[in-house]
Amino acid sequence: MRRRENIRNIAIIAHVDHGKTTLVDAMLWQSGLFRENQSVAERMMDSMDLEREKGITIMAKNTAVNYRDVRINIVDTPGHADFGSEVERTLTLVDGVLLLVDAAEGPLPQTRFVLKKALEAGLPPIVVINKIDRSDARPVEVLDEVYDLFIDLDASEDQLDFPVLYTNARTGAATLDLKDAAQTLEPLFETILTTVPAPAFDPAMGLQFRAAMLDWDDYVGRLIIGRIVNGRVRQADRVAVVHRDGTVEPAKVTVLYGYEGLKRTEIEEASAGDLVAIAGIDAIEIGETVADLESPVALPLIQIDEPTVSMLFSSNISPFAGKEGRFVTSTQLRERLWKERRINVGIRVEETDSPDTFRVSGRGELQLAILIEMMRREGFEMEVGKPEIITHEEQGRTLEPMEHLVVDIPEEHIGSVTQKVGPRRGLMTKMVNHGTGRVRLEYRIPSRGLIGYRTEFLTDTRGTGLLNHLFDGWDEWQGDIAHRQSGALVADRGGRTTAYAIDHLQERGLMFVSPGETVYEGQIVGENSRDTDMDVNIAKEKKLTNMRASTSDEGVKLTPPRIMNLEQSLEWIREDELLEVTPKSLRLRKRALGGRRRF
């Protein structure tokens, strides 16, 4: 095997919000990629609007910087377990990983998830303890926790002998020793060159390129992004595509792209070790191989973890259908979901008995919510049902997915959290008190026990708690778990809501609508304080009388309605309810709109 010494391929892995995208920003700046006065967006690797709004990385992306005549290809990976399929694919592109850990929070569940995948792939790690400028930073203790995590994950002796750097990604400074003042990221670049091996290849092999990511360009069409493992490829080359089932299909490379900073640039040829994008090959799925036309040899397929949550997507058939969206038919919905299935291997789409309803399965609630939000912004209208857990049958037993739940909360909220997690079949496995006023609790809990809990958790901890969870295998069915304790207030007729009606209904529960909104029969307009559903007339108007008392026209005082976002709405609904999603609105409704059909 030979090596290309002028290339290094590395992935940055970390938990959500530990600063990996900010660190990539600093690396791009210090590599001399931009002019001093150039205007560049903060967190430039987060190219999607949703990523900027939520502050998380959803899609894996790659960039390249040059340092001392060596090209360093950097892949920015998602830190959330729901987007784990992205992580599994990107680790096939690289030869080493840079593990980023917050100097105060330490390793969290998603850190464990991505690191486990990297160690299984045999990649050498570099540990970077970030945010050392935080007032509550505890880098020495966090390093001990990182060692414990590596040992817990059965890391080899070579993997345990990792270099450690301390950084402040926001200012772009790194140091190998806390006693030395950090100035630039030069120690980090040097460590990457010495720790990450150069890409190895077999000179006797023909072309081997695995499709790891898919993209789209309006000019050249579908793009396949991946790493050339062996051989070389040029523009206009005739190649072979080896499919999952072993069949071979000829194809042609029309355009070849390389990466320079944040830009994709057209190149004439690329060889083993390069990360490239190829245009012109339509009939290929993620994980399949582009090989030499004369003697095609396939690379091992990428193994993706099974989905654990499913939801029903159907075309919008409410009375307000077609008023706000551009794509409303079941054919358009089907085409969009099939397109997502081809690009995102973490999503599974299946037909159902109904021609306008599709079952979409994914890693978690957040992944499906992101898909719904993306489709909504593209102009789609749809109705989605309650997230359901996918179960397995094995030797006559029903198995359900379990989660490793970690909550980090102030000490005074321990009672309220344990009181809520208990009925959800959560079993406490560990409790750690660092003596800083905050406590970390760890549970093993069924995945369905977490549906609808995040909002309650934030309310119980006054927004000060951190909740993270990670898929933790399959176990026997844990028994029934009570869902929402309250019923729904359902509009018994269509019309425009009035302040007079809302004023009289406020004592019944919490309202979801304001005066002046148009509603339809069967739409959920509030949460009942009791556990049963109640039909209400929310469009009732005040009748005028000939004799008016002096107090009859006093202004009504209304409590502001509860406005729920997409994730909160999905957590709230029951089996007999749907969420109507349009580009402008989120409406909760009953499956059967007419009152007589519901009772």
Coordinates of C-alpha atoms in Angstrom, one line a residue:
M1 CA 0.0 0.0 0.0
R2 CA 1.2 3.5 -0.9
R3 CA 0.3 6.8 0.8
R4 CA -0.3 10.3 -0.5
E5 CA 1.6 12.4 2.0
N6 CA 0.2 15.8 0.7
I7 CA -3.4 15.0 1.9
R8 CA -5.1 14.5 5.3
N9 CA -8.8 13.6 5.7
I10 CA -10.3 14.3 9.1
A11 CA -13.8 14.5 10.6
I12 CA -14.8 16.8 13.5
I13 CA -17.2 14.9 15.8
A14 CA -18.8 16.4 18.9
H15 CA -22.1 16.8 20.9
V16 CA -24.6 19.4 19.8
D17 CA -23.4 23.0 20.6
H18 CA -19.9 22.1 21.7
G19 CA -18.4 24.4 19.0
K20 CA -17.2 22.3 16.1
T21 CA -18.7 24.5 13.4
T22 CA -17.1 27.6 15.1
L23 CA -13.7 25.8 15.2
V24 CA -14.0 25.0 11.5
D25 CA -14.6 28.8 10.9
A26 CA -11.4 29.6 12.7
M27 CA -9.4 27.0 10.8
L28 CA -10.7 28.4 7.5
W29 CA -9.7 32.0 8.5
Q30 CA -6.2 31.0 9.8
S31 CA -5.4 29.0 6.7
G32 CA -5.4 32.2 4.7
L33 CA -8.6 31.4 2.7
F34 CA -10.2 34.8 3.2
R35 CA -9.0 38.4 2.8
E36 CA -8.6 40.4 6.0
N37 CA -11.6 42.6 5.2
Q38 CA -13.8 39.9 3.5
S39 CA -17.4 39.6 4.8
V40 CA -18.1 36.0 5.8
A41 CA -21.2 34.8 7.7
E42 CA -20.6 33.4 11.2
R43 CA -20.9 29.5 11.4
M44 CA -20.3 29.5 7.6
M45 CA -20.5 25.7 7.4
D46 CA -24.1 25.8 8.5
S47 CA -25.5 26.5 5.1
M48 CA -29.2 25.6 5.7
D49 CA -31.5 28.1 7.2
L50 CA -32.8 25.5 9.7
E51 CA -29.2 24.9 10.9
R52 CA -28.6 28.6 11.5
E53 CA -32.0 28.9 13.4
K54 CA -31.6 25.8 15.6
G55 CA -27.8 26.1 16.1
I56 CA -27.2 22.5 15.1
T57 CA -25.6 20.8 12.2
I58 CA -28.1 18.6 10.3
M59 CA -26.3 17.7 7.1
A60 CA -22.6 16.6 7.0
K61 CA -20.5 18.9 4.8
N62 CA -16.9 19.0 3.8
T63 CA -14.3 21.8 3.2
A64 CA -10.6 21.9 2.5
V65 CA -7.7 24.1 3.8
N66 CA -4.0 24.1 2.9
Y67 CA -1.3 24.1 5.6
R68 CA 2.4 23.8 4.7
D69 CA 1.6 22.4 1.3
V70 CA -0.7 19.7 2.7
R71 CA -4.4 19.7 1.8
I72 CA -6.5 19.0 4.9
N73 CA -10.0 17.9 4.0
I74 CA -12.3 18.6 6.9
V75 CA -15.8 17.0 7.3
D76 CA -18.2 18.7 9.7
T77 CA -20.6 16.1 11.1
P78 CA -23.9 16.4 12.9
G79 CA -23.7 15.9 16.7
H80 CA -27.3 14.7 17.2
A81 CA -28.0 11.0 17.2
D82 CA -31.2 11.5 15.1
F83 CA -28.8 12.3 12.2
G84 CA -26.5 9.4 12.9
S85 CA -26.8 8.0 9.4
E86 CA -24.9 11.2 8.3
V87 CA -22.1 10.4 10.7
E88 CA -21.8 6.7 9.7
R89 CA -21.4 7.8 6.0
T90 CA -18.9 10.6 6.6
L91 CA -16.6 8.3 8.7
T92 CA -15.9 6.3 5.5
L93 CA -14.4 9.4 4.0
V94 CA -11.7 10.1 6.6
D95 CA -8.6 8.6 8.2
G96 CA -8.8 10.3 11.6
V97 CA -11.3 12.1 13.9
L98 CA -11.0 15.3 16.0
L99 CA -13.2 14.8 19.1
L100 CA -14.4 18.1 20.5
V101 CA -15.6 18.3 24.1
D102 CA -17.0 21.2 26.1
A103 CA -14.6 22.2 29.0
A104 CA -17.6 22.6 31.3
E105 CA -20.2 20.0 30.2
G106 CA -17.8 17.2 29.4
P107 CA -18.7 14.2 27.2
L108 CA -22.5 13.9 26.6
P109 CA -24.5 11.1 25.0
Q110 CA -24.1 12.2 21.4
T111 CA -20.3 12.5 22.0
R112 CA -20.4 8.8 23.1
F113 CA -22.5 7.9 20.0
V114 CA -20.2 9.4 17.3
L115 CA -17.0 8.4 19.1
K116 CA -18.2 4.7 19.3
K117 CA -18.7 4.7 15.5
A118 CA -15.2 6.3 15.0
L119 CA -13.5 3.7 17.3
E120 CA -15.3 0.8 15.6
A121 CA -13.9 2.1 12.3
G122 CA -10.4 2.1 13.8
L123 CA -9.8 5.8 13.3
P124 CA -7.0 7.5 15.4
P125 CA -8.6 10.3 17.6
I126 CA -7.3 13.8 18.5
V127 CA -9.1 15.2 21.6
V128 CA -9.8 18.9 21.7
I129 CA -11.2 20.4 24.9
N130 CA -13.0 23.5 23.8
K131 CA -14.4 26.6 25.5
I132 CA -11.6 26.8 28.1
D133 CA -12.5 30.5 28.6
R134 CA -15.9 29.6 30.3
S135 CA -16.2 30.7 33.9
D136 CA -17.2 27.2 34.9
A137 CA -14.6 25.4 32.8
R138 CA -13.0 22.3 34.4
P139 CA -10.7 20.9 31.7
V140 CA -8.7 18.6 33.9
E141 CA -11.8 16.7 35.2
V142 CA -13.3 16.7 31.7
L143 CA -10.1 15.0 30.4
D144 CA -10.5 12.3 33.0
E145 CA -14.1 11.8 31.9
V146 CA -12.9 11.5 28.3
Y147 CA -10.4 8.7 29.3
D148 CA -13.2 6.9 31.2
L149 CA -15.4 7.2 28.0
F150 CA -12.6 5.7 25.8
I151 CA -12.1 2.8 28.2
D152 CA -15.9 2.3 28.5
L153 CA -16.0 2.0 24.7
D154 CA -13.2 -0.6 24.6
A155 CA -10.7 1.6 22.8
S156 CA -7.5 -0.1 21.7
E157 CA -4.1 0.9 23.4
D158 CA -3.2 2.9 20.3
Q159 CA -6.5 4.8 20.4
L160 CA -6.0 5.5 24.1
D161 CA -2.7 7.2 23.3
F162 CA -4.3 10.3 21.9
P163 CA -3.0 13.9 21.8
V164 CA -4.9 16.5 23.8
L165 CA -5.3 20.2 22.9
Y166 CA -7.1 23.0 24.7
T167 CA -8.9 25.5 22.5
N168 CA -11.0 28.6 22.5
A169 CA -12.7 28.2 19.0
R170 CA -14.3 31.7 19.2
T171 CA -10.9 33.4 19.3
G172 CA -9.2 30.8 17.2
A173 CA -6.5 29.8 19.7
A174 CA -5.1 26.4 20.7
T175 CA -2.5 25.1 23.1
L176 CA -1.0 21.7 24.1
D177 CA -0.5 22.8 27.8
L178 CA -2.9 24.9 29.9
K179 CA 0.0 26.7 31.4
D180 CA 0.9 28.2 28.0
A181 CA -1.2 31.0 26.6
A182 CA -3.1 30.0 23.5
Q183 CA -2.5 32.3 20.5
T184 CA -3.3 30.6 17.2
L185 CA -4.5 27.2 15.9
E186 CA -1.0 26.3 14.7
P187 CA -0.6 23.5 17.4
L188 CA -3.9 22.0 16.1
F189 CA -2.7 22.0 12.5
E190 CA 0.6 20.4 13.5
T191 CA -1.1 17.7 15.5
I192 CA -3.4 16.9 12.6
L193 CA -0.3 16.4 10.3
T194 CA 1.5 14.1 12.8
T195 CA -1.5 12.1 14.1
V196 CA -3.8 11.5 11.2
P197 CA -2.3 9.1 8.7
A198 CA -2.1 10.0 5.0
P199 CA -4.6 8.2 2.8
A200 CA -3.4 4.7 1.7
F201 CA -4.2 3.1 -1.6
D202 CA -3.3 0.1 -3.7
P203 CA -1.6 1.1 -7.0
A204 CA -2.5 -2.2 -8.6
M205 CA -6.3 -1.6 -8.2
G206 CA -8.5 0.2 -10.7
L207 CA -11.0 3.0 -9.8
Q208 CA -13.0 2.6 -6.5
F209 CA -15.2 5.4 -5.3
R210 CA -18.0 5.0 -2.7
A211 CA -21.0 7.4 -2.8
A212 CA -21.3 8.8 0.7
M213 CA -23.5 11.9 0.2
L214 CA -25.8 13.1 -2.5
D215 CA -26.4 16.7 -3.6
W216 CA -28.1 18.6 -6.4
D217 CA -26.9 21.3 -8.8
D218 CA -29.3 23.2 -11.0
Y219 CA -26.8 23.2 -13.9
V220 CA -25.4 19.6 -13.9
G221 CA -28.1 17.8 -11.9
R222 CA -27.4 15.1 -9.4
L223 CA -24.0 15.1 -7.6
I224 CA -22.4 12.1 -5.9
I225 CA -19.9 13.1 -3.1
G226 CA -17.4 10.6 -1.8
R227 CA -13.8 9.6 -1.5
I228 CA -11.7 7.9 -4.2
V229 CA -10.3 4.9 -2.4
N230 CA -8.2 3.5 -5.2
G231 CA -7.3 4.5 -8.8
R232 CA -8.1 7.8 -10.5
V233 CA -10.9 9.4 -12.4
R234 CA -11.1 12.1 -15.1
Q235 CA -13.8 14.2 -16.7
A236 CA -15.7 12.3 -19.5
D237 CA -14.4 8.9 -18.2
R238 CA -16.6 5.8 -18.8
V239 CA -17.1 4.0 -15.5
A240 CA -19.2 1.2 -14.0
V241 CA -21.7 1.5 -11.1
V242 CA -21.9 -1.6 -8.8
H243 CA -25.3 -1.7 -7.1
R244 CA -26.2 -3.2 -3.8
D245 CA -27.6 -6.4 -5.4
G246 CA -24.4 -6.9 -7.3
T247 CA -25.6 -5.7 -10.8
V248 CA -23.2 -3.6 -12.8
E249 CA -24.4 -0.6 -15.0
P250 CA -22.2 1.5 -17.2
A251 CA -22.1 5.3 -16.7
K252 CA -20.2 8.4 -17.7
V253 CA -18.6 11.2 -15.6
T254 CA -19.7 14.5 -17.1
V255 CA -18.2 16.9 -14.6
L256 CA -15.7 16.4 -11.8
Y257 CA -15.5 18.8 -8.8
G258 CA -13.0 19.3 -6.0
Y259 CA -13.2 21.4 -2.8
E260 CA -11.3 24.6 -2.1
G261 CA -12.4 26.3 1.1
L262 CA -16.2 26.6 0.9
K263 CA -16.3 26.5 -2.9
R264 CA -16.8 23.6 -5.2
T265 CA -14.3 24.0 -8.2
E266 CA -14.2 22.1 -11.4
I267 CA -11.1 19.9 -11.8
E268 CA -9.8 17.7 -14.7
E269 CA -8.8 14.7 -12.7
A270 CA -8.6 13.3 -9.1
S271 CA -6.8 10.3 -7.6
A272 CA -6.9 8.1 -4.5
G273 CA -7.4 10.0 -1.2
D274 CA -9.3 13.0 -2.8
L275 CA -12.8 13.9 -1.7
V276 CA -14.7 14.8 -4.9
A277 CA -18.2 15.3 -6.3
I278 CA -19.1 13.6 -9.6
A279 CA -21.9 14.7 -11.9
G280 CA -23.6 12.6 -14.7
I281 CA -24.4 9.4 -12.8
D282 CA -28.2 9.3 -11.9
A283 CA -28.7 5.6 -11.2
I284 CA -26.8 5.3 -8.0
E285 CA -27.7 5.1 -4.3
I286 CA -25.7 6.0 -1.2
G287 CA -23.2 3.3 -0.3
E288 CA -22.8 1.9 -3.8
T289 CA -19.5 1.9 -5.7
V290 CA -18.3 3.7 -8.8
A291 CA -15.6 1.4 -10.3
D292 CA -13.4 0.7 -13.2
L293 CA -15.4 -0.2 -16.4
E294 CA -13.1 -3.1 -17.4
S295 CA -12.8 -4.8 -14.0
P296 CA -15.4 -3.4 -11.5
V297 CA -14.7 -4.3 -7.8
A298 CA -17.3 -3.1 -5.2
L299 CA -16.3 -1.6 -1.8
P300 CA -18.1 -2.8 1.4
L301 CA -21.5 -1.4 1.8
I302 CA -22.2 1.2 4.6
Q303 CA -24.2 -0.4 7.4
I304 CA -26.9 2.0 8.8
D305 CA -28.7 1.5 12.1
E306 CA -32.4 0.7 12.0
P307 CA -35.0 3.5 12.3
T308 CA -36.9 3.6 15.7
V309 CA -39.8 6.1 15.1
S310 CA -42.4 6.2 12.3
M311 CA -45.1 8.7 11.4
L312 CA -47.9 8.7 8.8
F313 CA -47.7 11.5 6.2
S314 CA -50.8 12.2 4.1
S315 CA -52.0 14.9 1.8
N316 CA -54.0 17.7 3.4
I317 CA -57.8 17.1 3.2
S318 CA -58.9 19.7 5.8
P319 CA -61.5 22.4 4.8
F320 CA -58.5 24.9 4.5
A321 CA -56.5 22.6 2.1
G322 CA -54.8 24.4 -0.8
K323 CA -55.1 27.9 0.6
E324 CA -51.5 28.4 1.7
G325 CA -49.3 25.8 -0.1
R326 CA -48.2 25.2 -3.7
F327 CA -47.8 21.4 -3.5
V328 CA -51.0 19.8 -2.1
T329 CA -51.6 16.6 -4.1
S330 CA -50.7 13.1 -2.9
T331 CA -48.6 12.7 -6.1
Q332 CA -46.4 15.7 -5.3
L333 CA -46.1 14.5 -1.7
R334 CA -45.1 11.0 -2.9
E335 CA -42.4 12.4 -5.3
R336 CA -40.9 14.6 -2.5
L337 CA -40.7 11.7 0.0
W338 CA -39.2 9.3 -2.6
K339 CA -36.6 12.0 -3.4
E340 CA -35.7 12.3 0.3
R341 CA -35.4 8.5 0.5
R342 CA -32.8 8.5 -2.2
I343 CA -30.7 11.3 -0.7
N344 CA -31.1 10.4 3.0
V345 CA -30.4 6.8 4.0
G346 CA -31.6 7.4 7.6
I347 CA -35.1 7.9 6.3
R348 CA -37.4 5.0 5.2
V349 CA -40.6 5.6 3.2
E350 CA -43.3 2.9 2.7
E351 CA -46.7 2.7 1.0
T352 CA -49.8 2.1 3.1
D353 CA -53.3 0.8 2.3
S354 CA -54.4 4.3 1.5
P355 CA -53.0 5.8 -1.8
D356 CA -52.5 9.3 -0.3
T357 CA -50.8 8.2 3.0
F358 CA -47.2 7.1 3.5
R359 CA -45.3 5.7 6.5
V360 CA -42.1 7.6 7.0
S361 CA -39.6 6.1 9.5
G362 CA -36.4 7.7 11.0
R363 CA -34.0 7.7 13.8
G364 CA -36.0 10.0 16.1
E365 CA -38.7 12.6 16.4
L366 CA -36.3 15.5 15.7
Q367 CA -35.1 14.0 12.3
L368 CA -38.8 13.6 11.2
A369 CA -39.6 17.1 12.4
I370 CA -36.7 18.5 10.4
L371 CA -38.0 16.8 7.3
I372 CA -41.5 18.2 7.8
E373 CA -40.1 21.7 8.4
M374 CA -38.0 21.5 5.2
M375 CA -41.0 20.4 3.1
R376 CA -43.1 23.1 4.7
R377 CA -40.6 25.7 3.6
E378 CA -40.6 24.3 0.1
G379 CA -44.4 25.0 -0.2
F380 CA -45.9 21.6 0.8
E381 CA -49.2 21.1 2.6
M382 CA -49.7 17.8 4.5
E383 CA -51.1 16.1 7.6
V384 CA -49.0 14.1 9.9
G385 CA -50.0 11.7 12.7
K386 CA -48.6 11.0 16.2
P387 CA -45.0 9.6 16.2
E388 CA -45.1 5.9 16.9
I389 CA -42.4 3.5 18.1
I390 CA -41.2 0.7 15.8
T391 CA -41.3 -2.7 17.6
H392 CA -39.6 -6.0 16.7
E393 CA -41.0 -9.5 17.2
E394 CA -38.4 -12.1 18.4
Q395 CA -39.2 -15.6 19.6
G396 CA -42.8 -14.6 20.5
R397 CA -41.6 -11.6 22.5
T398 CA -42.3 -7.9 21.5
L399 CA -39.1 -5.8 21.7
E400 CA -39.1 -2.0 21.8
P401 CA -36.2 0.5 21.3
M402 CA -34.6 1.8 24.5
E403 CA -32.8 5.1 25.1
H404 CA -29.9 6.1 27.4
L405 CA -31.2 9.4 28.9
V406 CA -28.9 11.9 30.5
V407 CA -30.4 15.0 32.2
D408 CA -28.2 17.8 33.7
I409 CA -30.3 19.9 36.1
P410 CA -30.0 22.2 39.1
E411 CA -30.3 20.3 42.4
E412 CA -33.6 21.9 43.4
H413 CA -35.3 20.2 40.4
I414 CA -34.4 16.6 41.1
G415 CA -37.8 15.9 42.7
S416 CA -39.9 17.1 39.8
V417 CA -37.8 15.3 37.2
T418 CA -37.7 11.9 38.9
Q419 CA -41.4 12.2 39.6
K420 CA -42.1 12.6 35.8
V421 CA -39.5 10.0 34.5
G422 CA -40.7 7.2 36.8
P423 CA -44.2 6.8 35.3
R424 CA -42.5 6.9 31.8
R425 CA -40.8 3.6 32.8
G426 CA -37.4 5.3 33.3
L427 CA -34.8 3.3 35.4
M428 CA -32.1 5.4 37.0
T429 CA -28.7 3.9 36.4
K430 CA -26.3 6.7 37.6
M431 CA -26.4 9.9 39.6
V432 CA -23.4 12.3 39.7
N433 CA -23.1 15.5 41.7
H434 CA -20.0 17.6 40.7
G435 CA -20.5 20.0 43.7
T436 CA -21.3 22.9 41.4
G437 CA -25.0 23.1 42.3
R438 CA -26.0 20.9 39.2
V439 CA -26.7 17.2 39.2
R440 CA -26.4 14.7 36.3
L441 CA -28.9 11.8 36.3
E442 CA -28.7 8.9 33.8
Y443 CA -31.7 6.6 33.0
R444 CA -32.6 3.7 30.7
I445 CA -36.0 4.5 29.3
P446 CA -38.2 3.3 26.4
S447 CA -38.1 5.5 23.4
R448 CA -41.8 6.1 23.6
G449 CA -41.4 7.4 27.1
L450 CA -39.6 10.4 25.8
I451 CA -42.3 11.4 23.3
G452 CA -43.8 14.6 24.6
Y453 CA -41.4 14.9 27.6
R454 CA -39.0 17.5 26.4
T455 CA -41.5 20.4 26.7
E456 CA -42.6 19.2 30.2
F457 CA -38.9 18.9 31.2
L458 CA -38.1 22.5 30.2
T459 CA -41.2 23.7 32.1
D460 CA -40.3 21.7 35.2
T461 CA -36.7 23.0 35.2
R462 CA -37.6 26.6 34.3
G463 CA -35.5 26.2 31.1
T464 CA -32.3 25.5 33.0
G465 CA -32.1 21.7 32.4
L466 CA -30.2 19.9 29.6
L467 CA -31.8 16.7 28.2
N468 CA -29.9 14.4 25.9
H469 CA -30.7 10.8 24.8
L470 CA -29.1 8.1 22.7
F471 CA -30.4 4.8 21.2
D472 CA -29.5 2.0 23.6
G473 CA -30.6 -1.2 21.9
W474 CA -33.8 -3.3 22.2
D475 CA -35.6 -4.7 25.2
E476 CA -38.8 -6.4 26.1
W477 CA -42.0 -4.3 26.0
Q478 CA -42.0 -2.2 29.2
G479 CA -45.8 -1.9 29.7
D480 CA -48.2 0.9 29.1
I481 CA -47.1 4.5 29.4
A482 CA -49.8 7.2 30.0
H483 CA -49.6 10.0 27.3
R484 CA -51.2 13.4 27.7
Q485 CA -53.3 13.7 30.8
S486 CA -55.5 16.5 29.4
G487 CA -58.3 16.4 26.8
A488 CA -58.8 18.8 23.8
L489 CA -61.2 21.7 23.3
V490 CA -62.6 21.1 19.8
A491 CA -64.5 23.6 17.6
D492 CA -68.0 22.3 17.0
R493 CA -68.5 24.6 14.0
G494 CA -66.5 26.7 11.5
G495 CA -66.3 30.5 11.7
R496 CA -64.1 33.3 13.1
T497 CA -63.1 33.2 16.8
T498 CA -64.4 35.9 19.1
A499 CA -63.0 37.4 22.3
Y500 CA -66.5 36.9 23.9
A501 CA -66.4 33.1 23.3
I502 CA -62.7 32.8 24.3
D503 CA -63.4 34.8 27.5
H504 CA -66.0 32.3 28.6
L505 CA -63.9 29.3 27.6
Q506 CA -60.7 30.3 29.4
E507 CA -61.8 28.7 32.7
R508 CA -62.1 25.4 30.8
G509 CA -58.5 25.2 29.8
L510 CA -55.6 26.7 27.8
M511 CA -56.4 28.3 24.4
F512 CA -54.4 27.8 21.2
V513 CA -56.1 30.5 19.2
S514 CA -56.5 34.3 19.3
P515 CA -59.7 36.3 18.6
G516 CA -60.3 36.9 14.8
E517 CA -58.8 33.6 13.6
T518 CA -60.8 31.4 11.2
V519 CA -61.3 27.8 12.4
Y520 CA -63.2 24.8 11.0
E521 CA -65.3 22.1 12.6
G522 CA -63.1 19.5 14.3
Q523 CA -60.1 21.8 14.7
I524 CA -58.5 21.7 18.2
V525 CA -58.6 25.2 19.6
G526 CA -57.4 24.5 23.2
E527 CA -56.3 22.1 25.9
N528 CA -59.1 20.9 28.3
S529 CA -58.1 21.0 32.0
R530 CA -59.9 17.6 32.3
D531 CA -58.9 14.4 30.6
T532 CA -61.9 14.3 28.2
D533 CA -62.5 16.1 24.9
M534 CA -65.1 18.8 24.8
D535 CA -66.9 20.3 21.8
V536 CA -67.1 24.1 22.1
N537 CA -68.5 27.0 20.2
I538 CA -65.5 29.4 19.9
A539 CA -67.3 31.6 17.3
K540 CA -70.1 32.6 19.6
E541 CA -71.0 36.3 19.4
K542 CA -72.4 38.5 22.1
K543 CA -76.1 39.2 21.6
L544 CA -77.0 42.9 21.8
T545 CA -80.0 43.9 24.2
N546 CA -82.2 46.9 24.3
M547 CA -81.5 47.5 27.9
R548 CA -77.7 47.8 28.6
A549 CA -76.2 47.7 32.1
S550 CA -73.4 50.2 32.7
T551 CA -70.9 47.3 33.0
S552 CA -72.0 45.2 30.0
D553 CA -69.5 46.6 27.5
E554 CA -66.4 46.4 29.7
G555 CA -63.3 45.1 27.8
V556 CA -62.6 41.4 28.3
K557 CA -59.2 40.3 29.6
L558 CA -57.8 37.4 27.7
T559 CA -54.8 35.2 28.6
P560 CA -52.4 35.0 25.7
P561 CA -52.9 31.8 23.7
R562 CA -50.2 29.0 23.8
I563 CA -48.4 29.1 20.5
M564 CA -46.7 25.7 19.9
N565 CA -43.9 25.1 17.4
L566 CA -43.7 22.0 15.2
E567 CA -41.9 19.7 17.7
Q568 CA -44.2 20.7 20.6
S569 CA -47.3 20.0 18.4
L570 CA -46.0 16.6 17.4
E571 CA -45.4 15.8 21.1
W572 CA -48.9 17.0 22.0
I573 CA -51.2 15.0 19.6
R574 CA -52.8 11.7 20.4
E575 CA -53.6 8.7 18.1
D576 CA -57.0 10.1 17.1
E577 CA -55.5 13.5 16.2
L578 CA -53.5 15.0 13.3
L579 CA -51.2 18.0 12.8
E580 CA -52.1 20.0 9.7
V581 CA -48.9 21.5 8.3
T582 CA -48.8 24.3 5.7
P583 CA -46.2 26.9 4.8
K584 CA -47.9 29.5 7.0
S585 CA -49.8 27.6 9.7
L586 CA -49.8 24.6 12.1
R587 CA -53.3 23.5 13.0
L588 CA -54.2 20.6 15.4
R589 CA -57.3 18.7 14.4
K590 CA -59.3 15.5 15.1
R591 CA -59.0 12.7 12.5
A592 CA -62.8 12.7 12.2
L593 CA -63.9 16.3 11.8
G594 CA -67.7 15.9 12.5
G595 CA -68.7 15.6 16.1
R596 CA -71.2 12.7 15.6
R597 CA -68.4 10.7 13.9
R598 CA -66.1 11.2 16.8
F599 CA -68.4 10.2 19.7

